[in-house]
Amino acid sequence: MIISGKELSAKMKAAMAEEVKTFPEKYGRVPHLAVILVGDNPASVSYVTGKAKASAEVGIKNSTIRREATITEEELLALIAELNADDEVDGILVQLPLPKHISEDKVIAAIDVKKDVDGFHPANVAALWQKQPCTLPCTPKGIIRMLQTAGVEMAGKEAVVIGRSNIVGLPVSKLLLDQNATVTIAHSRTKNLAEVTRRAEILVVAIGRPKFVTADMVSEGAVVIDVGVNRDPETGKLCGDVDFAAIEPKASVITPVPGGVGPMTITCLMENTIECFLKNR
Ligand code: NAP
């Protein structure tokens, strides 16, 4: 079974649009997401455009605020402080990566935690690991939603996550643990990676290397979630970290790239914006 993140996203966005329609009467306005884009990195421009498009579909107000790559850290922090103080802004997102002269950690920590729709603020991360209420980071949240929708039982399963980034690998491992899976986190120093991944009943791959996971690394009937977004060096087309054509016949469930985890990430961002709007009324 191929889980289409695109289809699930379309359904979720349609349901959110219905809900948002009722907000002007109930609350006087719709949720407002402010997205800051620094510089003109083509991938970042495309992500920000996708977020604006999804906001329009859901009926959320989206302000994309563009700044030159030469903006100083101080100026960026001042812009965030302004948005923090604006009662008509519910969610603030700074598109990463930032130019080297700006500390991403400082910028993330400067966002008001109540408006941290990405779930990257240290207070949100701490709350996630302490099982406290928090805003869940969008990509891991989208992955769990896809697994649940596909009817994949996670409790008691052997899950292997390749990658341990703050954005994907670590939080998705925590969410799988919260679903009572037994989780192994693999990374660039893992020895005998194929032996580890072959044990996986659920395999989540977040590395950033085109078609890195080959058929011999996956056991028959595994559930395979491909988070990677790469360019195929041969065709130049978008591809994941998983060799989809070789693994799809072996997997019981698999996500495609494009059209898998990517759309779910943006859809969960919409959900988080609505949650922040409702929580802070
Ligand atoms: P990252 O911060 O670069 O982390 C990559 C992880 O992969 C690291 O933990 C690294 O291990 C591990 N790794 C690298 N080479 C490896 C190898 N040969 N064997 C085993 N592990 C290896 O990347 P990220 O931000 O997590 O993103 C990963 C991928 O997901 C990228 O393609 C990114 O574009 C994509 N992504 C997609 C979405 C979406 O919405 N679809 C969202 C976020 C990210 P070490 O820790 O040992 O270095």
GROMACS .gro file of C-alpha atoms and ligand atoms in nm:
model
  329
    1MET     CA    1   0.000   0.000   0.000
    2ILE     CA    2   0.132   0.342  -0.095
    3ILE     CA    3   0.026   0.608   0.156
    4SER     CA    4  -0.048   0.927  -0.032
    5GLY     CA    5   0.038   1.221   0.189
    6LYS     CA    6  -0.108   1.438  -0.084
    7GLU     CA    7  -0.453   1.276  -0.059
    8LEU     CA    8  -0.459   1.271   0.321
    9SER     CA    9  -0.345   1.635   0.322
   10ALA     CA   10  -0.625   1.735   0.085
   11LYS     CA   11  -0.882   1.575   0.317
   12MET     CA   12  -0.734   1.735   0.629
   13LYS     CA   13  -0.713   2.078   0.464
   14ALA     CA   14  -1.075   2.055   0.346
   15ALA     CA   15  -1.188   1.973   0.704
   16MET     CA   16  -0.977   2.260   0.844
   17ALA     CA   17  -1.120   2.502   0.585
   18GLU     CA   18  -1.472   2.417   0.706
   19GLU     CA   19  -1.367   2.482   1.066
   20VAL     CA   20  -1.186   2.809   0.983
   21LYS     CA   21  -1.496   2.939   0.800
   22THR     CA   22  -1.676   2.950   1.135
   23PHE     CA   23  -1.402   3.155   1.308
   24PRO     CA   24  -1.488   3.512   1.193
   25GLU     CA   25  -1.831   3.481   1.352
   26LYS     CA   26  -1.704   3.300   1.664
   27TYR     CA   27  -1.378   3.488   1.721
   28GLY     CA   28  -1.389   3.795   1.496
   29ARG     CA   29  -1.108   3.686   1.263
   30VAL     CA   30  -0.920   3.394   1.107
   31PRO     CA   31  -0.580   3.261   1.230
   32HIS     CA   32  -0.275   3.449   1.105
   33LEU     CA   33   0.058   3.282   1.023
   34ALA     CA   34   0.367   3.500   0.974
   35VAL     CA   35   0.650   3.337   0.778
   36ILE     CA   36   0.991   3.502   0.767
   37LEU     CA   37   1.212   3.422   0.470
   38VAL     CA   38   1.573   3.543   0.481
   39GLY     CA   39   1.758   3.545   0.148
   40ASP     CA   40   1.654   3.367  -0.170
   41ASN     CA   41   1.763   3.003  -0.134
   42PRO     CA   42   1.548   2.830  -0.403
   43ALA     CA   43   1.445   2.541  -0.175
   44SER     CA   44   1.340   2.785   0.100
   45VAL     CA   45   1.148   3.000  -0.150
   46SER     CA   46   0.963   2.690  -0.268
   47TYR     CA   47   0.880   2.577   0.092
   48VAL     CA   48   0.754   2.924   0.181
   49THR     CA   49   0.542   2.935  -0.135
   50GLY     CA   50   0.393   2.595  -0.042
   51LYS     CA   51   0.305   2.728   0.305
   52ALA     CA   52   0.132   3.034   0.156
   53LYS     CA   53  -0.063   2.813  -0.087
   54ALA     CA   54  -0.177   2.578   0.191
   55SER     CA   55  -0.279   2.877   0.407
   56ALA     CA   56  -0.497   3.006   0.121
   57GLU     CA   57  -0.659   2.662   0.083
   58VAL     CA   58  -0.741   2.644   0.454
   59GLY     CA   59  -0.851   3.009   0.477
   60ILE     CA   60  -0.572   3.114   0.713
   61LYS     CA   61  -0.416   3.460   0.673
   62ASN     CA   62  -0.053   3.425   0.566
   63SER     CA   63   0.205   3.704   0.569
   64THR     CA   64   0.534   3.612   0.407
   65ILE     CA   65   0.793   3.862   0.525
   66ARG     CA   66   1.104   3.866   0.305
   67ARG     CA   67   1.437   4.004   0.418
   68GLU     CA   68   1.776   4.025   0.242
   69ALA     CA   69   2.040   3.766   0.338
   70THR     CA   70   2.244   4.059   0.472
   71ILE     CA   71   1.997   4.127   0.756
   72THR     CA   72   2.177   4.131   1.092
   73GLU     CA   73   2.088   3.896   1.375
   74GLU     CA   74   1.980   4.197   1.579
   75GLU     CA   75   1.742   4.316   1.305
   76LEU     CA   76   1.591   3.970   1.270
   77LEU     CA   77   1.542   3.939   1.647
   78ALA     CA   78   1.376   4.284   1.648
   79LEU     CA   79   1.136   4.170   1.373
   80ILE     CA   80   1.047   3.859   1.576
   81ALA     CA   81   0.989   4.073   1.888
   82GLU     CA   82   0.748   4.288   1.686
   83LEU     CA   83   0.553   3.981   1.570
   84ASN     CA   84   0.555   3.838   1.925
   85ALA     CA   85   0.390   4.158   2.047
   86ASP     CA   86   0.130   4.165   1.768
   87ASP     CA   87  -0.200   4.025   1.903
   88GLU     CA   88  -0.318   3.964   1.548
   89VAL     CA   89  -0.034   3.717   1.476
   90ASP     CA   90  -0.096   3.361   1.600
   91GLY     CA   91   0.195   3.171   1.449
   92ILE     CA   92   0.552   3.270   1.366
   93LEU     CA   93   0.782   3.060   1.153
   94VAL     CA   94   1.136   3.146   1.043
   95GLN     CA   95   1.230   2.942   0.737
   96LEU     CA   96   1.555   2.753   0.794
   97PRO     CA   97   1.840   2.743   0.712
   98LEU     CA   98   1.950   3.097   0.798
   99PRO     CA   99   2.269   3.265   0.674
  100LYS     CA  100   2.575   3.158   0.873
  101HIS     CA  101   2.613   3.493   1.057
  102ILE     CA  102   2.276   3.439   1.232
  103SER     CA  103   2.238   3.193   1.519
  104GLU     CA  104   1.943   2.965   1.443
  105ASP     CA  105   1.927   2.865   1.810
  106LYS     CA  106   1.891   3.227   1.919
  107VAL     CA  107   1.627   3.297   1.657
  108ILE     CA  108   1.420   2.990   1.745
  109ALA     CA  109   1.438   3.071   2.116
  110ALA     CA  110   1.329   3.432   2.047
  111ILE     CA  111   0.992   3.325   1.907
  112ASP     CA  112   0.715   3.343   2.168
  113VAL     CA  113   0.657   2.978   2.261
  114LYS     CA  114   0.281   3.035   2.232
  115LYS     CA  115   0.335   3.124   1.864
  116ASP     CA  116   0.593   2.851   1.788
  117VAL     CA  117   0.397   2.668   1.517
  118ASP     CA  118   0.707   2.469   1.413
  119GLY     CA  119   0.745   2.318   1.760
  120PHE     CA  120   1.120   2.395   1.758
  121HIS     CA  121   1.132   2.627   2.063
  122PRO     CA  122   1.339   2.473   2.349
  123ALA     CA  123   1.036   2.492   2.580
  124ASN     CA  124   0.827   2.296   2.328
  125VAL     CA  125   1.105   2.040   2.282
  126ALA     CA  126   1.139   1.996   2.659
  127ALA     CA  127   0.761   1.959   2.695
  128LEU     CA  128   0.756   1.691   2.424
  129TRP     CA  129   1.023   1.485   2.605
  130GLN     CA  130   0.851   1.536   2.941
  131LYS     CA  131   0.511   1.428   2.803
  132GLN     CA  132   0.364   1.772   2.871
  133PRO     CA  133   0.116   1.947   2.640
  134CYS     CA  134   0.310   2.108   2.354
  135THR     CA  135   0.308   2.197   1.987
  136LEU     CA  136   0.433   1.890   1.802
  137PRO     CA  137   0.692   1.947   1.528
  138CYS     CA  138   0.520   1.925   1.189
  139THR     CA  139   0.712   1.649   1.009
  140PRO     CA  140   0.705   1.393   1.295
  141LYS     CA  141   0.341   1.477   1.363
  142GLY     CA  142   0.259   1.422   0.994
  143ILE     CA  143   0.440   1.086   0.994
  144ILE     CA  144   0.244   0.954   1.293
  145ARG     CA  145  -0.082   1.078   1.138
  146MET     CA  146   0.000   0.890   0.815
  147LEU     CA  147   0.075   0.569   1.005
  148GLN     CA  148  -0.247   0.598   1.205
  149THR     CA  149  -0.455   0.669   0.897
  150ALA     CA  150  -0.304   0.368   0.719
  151GLY     CA  151  -0.406   0.154   1.016
  152VAL     CA  152  -0.047   0.068   1.111
  153GLU     CA  153  -0.032  -0.064   1.467
  154MET     CA  154   0.277   0.083   1.633
  155ALA     CA  155   0.248  -0.063   1.983
  156GLY     CA  156   0.502  -0.339   2.043
  157LYS     CA  157   0.659  -0.302   1.698
  158GLU     CA  158   1.033  -0.278   1.626
  159ALA     CA  159   1.081   0.069   1.481
  160VAL     CA  160   1.412   0.188   1.338
  161VAL     CA  161   1.470   0.556   1.264
  162ILE     CA  162   1.775   0.647   1.054
  163GLY     CA  163   1.874   1.004   1.144
  164ARG     CA  164   1.893   1.191   1.474
  165SER     CA  165   1.832   1.554   1.379
  166ASN     CA  166   1.635   1.785   1.609
  167ILE     CA  167   1.384   1.844   1.332
  168VAL     CA  168   1.303   1.488   1.228
  169GLY     CA  169   1.500   1.193   1.368
  170LEU     CA  170   1.482   1.265   1.740
  171PRO     CA  171   1.122   1.388   1.766
  172VAL     CA  172   0.982   1.114   1.540
  173SER     CA  173   1.163   0.857   1.758
  174LYS     CA  174   0.998   1.008   2.066
  175LEU     CA  175   0.653   1.003   1.906
  176LEU     CA  176   0.699   0.638   1.805
  177LEU     CA  177   0.806   0.561   2.161
  178ASP     CA  178   0.489   0.736   2.285
  179GLN     CA  179   0.296   0.498   2.057
  180ASN     CA  180   0.468   0.213   2.246
  181ALA     CA  181   0.697   0.104   1.964
  182THR     CA  182   1.045  -0.022   2.057
  183VAL     CA  183   1.269   0.233   1.892
  184THR     CA  184   1.627   0.210   1.765
  185ILE     CA  185   1.790   0.530   1.639
  186ALA     CA  186   2.058   0.476   1.373
  187HIS     CA  187   2.300   0.741   1.242
  188SER     CA  188   2.621   0.789   1.047
  189ARG     CA  189   2.830   0.602   1.309
  190THR     CA  190   2.598   0.300   1.326
  191LYS     CA  191   2.785  -0.020   1.244
  192ASN     CA  192   2.621  -0.280   1.021
  193LEU     CA  193   2.333  -0.048   0.934
  194ALA     CA  194   2.167  -0.302   0.704
  195GLU     CA  195   2.152  -0.555   0.990
  196VAL     CA  196   1.980  -0.296   1.208
  197THR     CA  197   1.734  -0.184   0.941
  198ARG     CA  198   1.641  -0.542   0.847
  199ARG     CA  199   1.506  -0.584   1.202
  200ALA     CA  200   1.263  -0.295   1.147
  201GLU     CA  201   0.893  -0.358   1.123
  202ILE     CA  202   0.860   0.019   1.084
  203LEU     CA  203   1.151   0.197   0.915
  204VAL     CA  204   1.168   0.577   0.909
  205VAL     CA  205   1.446   0.721   0.697
  206ALA     CA  206   1.558   1.085   0.741
  207ILE     CA  207   1.912   1.113   0.608
  208GLY     CA  208   1.917   1.335   0.300
  209ARG     CA  209   2.090   1.100   0.054
  210PRO     CA  210   1.920   0.996  -0.270
  211LYS     CA  211   1.811   0.630  -0.277
  212PHE     CA  212   2.044   0.544   0.012
  213VAL     CA  213   1.822   0.265   0.146
  214THR     CA  214   1.835  -0.032  -0.090
  215ALA     CA  215   1.608  -0.338  -0.107
  216ASP     CA  216   1.854  -0.562   0.085
  217MET     CA  217   1.821  -0.327   0.387
  218VAL     CA  218   1.446  -0.378   0.423
  219SER     CA  219   1.265  -0.689   0.544
  220GLU     CA  220   0.960  -0.833   0.372
  221GLY     CA  221   0.637  -0.667   0.491
  222ALA     CA  222   0.806  -0.365   0.658
  223VAL     CA  223   0.637  -0.027   0.680
  224VAL     CA  224   0.870   0.227   0.517
  225ILE     CA  225   0.843   0.603   0.572
  226ASP     CA  226   1.071   0.809   0.349
  227VAL     CA  227   1.136   1.160   0.481
  228GLY     CA  228   1.425   1.249   0.250
  229VAL     CA  229   1.396   1.519  -0.013
  230ASN     CA  230   1.677   1.498  -0.267
  231ARG     CA  231   1.752   1.539  -0.636
  232ASP     CA  232   1.817   1.216  -0.822
  233PRO     CA  233   2.171   1.266  -0.960
  234GLU     CA  234   2.079   1.080  -1.279
  235THR     CA  235   1.742   1.235  -1.366
  236GLY     CA  236   1.751   1.560  -1.165
  237LYS     CA  237   1.401   1.477  -1.038
  238LEU     CA  238   1.293   1.487  -0.672
  239CYS     CA  239   1.353   1.160  -0.491
  240GLY     CA  240   1.364   1.028  -0.136
  241ASP     CA  241   1.627   0.849   0.071
  242VAL     CA  242   1.470   0.516  -0.023
  243ASP     CA  243   1.499   0.332  -0.354
  244PHE     CA  244   1.122   0.336  -0.401
  245ALA     CA  245   1.100   0.117  -0.714
  246ALA     CA  246   1.309  -0.161  -0.554
  247ILE     CA  247   1.147  -0.150  -0.209
  248GLU     CA  248   0.780  -0.091  -0.291
  249PRO     CA  249   0.720  -0.459  -0.384
  250LYS     CA  250   0.867  -0.573  -0.048
  251ALA     CA  251   0.704  -0.318   0.182
  252SER     CA  252   0.354  -0.360   0.324
  253VAL     CA  253   0.319   0.018   0.341
  254ILE     CA  254   0.543   0.286   0.189
  255THR     CA  255   0.538   0.662   0.136
  256PRO     CA  256   0.637   0.815  -0.199
  257VAL     CA  257   0.859   1.117  -0.265
  258PRO     CA  258   0.722   1.354  -0.375
  259GLY     CA  259   0.366   1.333  -0.242
  260GLY     CA  260   0.433   1.162   0.091
  261VAL     CA  261   0.570   1.317   0.409
  262GLY     CA  262   0.629   1.660   0.245
  263PRO     CA  263   0.263   1.762   0.201
  264MET     CA  264   0.180   1.626   0.548
  265THR     CA  265   0.444   1.854   0.702
  266ILE     CA  266   0.275   2.163   0.558
  267THR     CA  267  -0.071   2.038   0.651
  268CYS     CA  268   0.038   1.982   1.012
  269LEU     CA  269   0.175   2.338   1.011
  270MET     CA  270  -0.176   2.457   0.924
  271GLU     CA  271  -0.314   2.244   1.207
  272ASN     CA  272  -0.057   2.386   1.451
  273THR     CA  273  -0.146   2.743   1.348
  274ILE     CA  274  -0.514   2.677   1.418
  275GLU     CA  275  -0.423   2.512   1.752
  276CYS     CA  276  -0.213   2.817   1.857
  277PHE     CA  277  -0.495   3.051   1.750
  278LEU     CA  278  -0.753   2.860   1.956
  279LYS     CA  279  -0.526   2.809   2.259
  280ASN     CA  280  -0.438   3.176   2.287
  281ARG     CA  281  -0.791   3.316   2.264
  282NAP     P1  282   2.027   1.624   0.895
  282NAP     O1  283   2.013   1.720   1.007
  282NAP     O2  284   2.136   1.643   0.796
  282NAP     O3  285   2.042   1.478   0.960
  282NAP     C1  286   2.074   1.369   0.882
  282NAP     C2  287   2.089   1.248   0.970
  282NAP     O4  288   2.123   1.139   0.887
  282NAP     C3  289   2.199   1.262   1.074
  282NAP     O5  290   2.151   1.217   1.200
  282NAP     C4  291   2.310   1.173   1.021
  282NAP     O6  292   2.385   1.107   1.122
  282NAP     C5  293   2.232   1.069   0.944
  282NAP     N1  294   2.315   1.012   0.839
  282NAP     C6  295   2.386   1.077   0.744
  282NAP     N2  296   2.454   0.989   0.668
  282NAP     C7  297   2.424   0.867   0.717
  282NAP     C8  298   2.465   0.736   0.682
  282NAP     N3  299   2.550   0.714   0.581
  282NAP     N4  300   2.417   0.634   0.753
  282NAP     C9  301   2.332   0.654   0.856
  282NAP     N5  302   2.290   0.776   0.894
  282NAP    C10  303   2.337   0.881   0.824
  282NAP     O7  304   1.893   1.613   0.810
  282NAP     P2  305   1.738   1.634   0.852
  282NAP     O8  306   1.710   1.777   0.871
  282NAP     O9  307   1.698   1.537   0.956
  282NAP    O10  308   1.670   1.590   0.715
  282NAP    C11  309   1.686   1.462   0.661
  282NAP    C12  310   1.620   1.456   0.523
  282NAP    O11  311   1.480   1.481   0.542
  282NAP    C13  312   1.668   1.563   0.426
  282NAP    O12  313   1.660   1.508   0.294
  282NAP    C14  314   1.566   1.674   0.439
  282NAP    O13  315   1.554   1.751   0.321
  282NAP    C15  316   1.442   1.591   0.461
  282NAP     N6  317   1.333   1.662   0.531
  282NAP    C16  318   1.210   1.648   0.479
  282NAP    C17  319   1.103   1.706   0.540
  282NAP    C18  320   0.968   1.688   0.480
  282NAP    O14  321   0.877   1.758   0.517
  282NAP     N7  322   0.951   1.593   0.389
  282NAP    C19  323   1.120   1.780   0.658
  282NAP    C20  324   1.248   1.791   0.712
  282NAP    C21  325   1.355   1.729   0.649
  282NAP     P3  326   2.479   1.186   1.228
  282NAP    O15  327   2.386   1.242   1.330
  282NAP    O16  328   2.569   1.080   1.281
  282NAP    O17  329   2.550   1.293   1.149
   0.00000   0.00000   0.00000
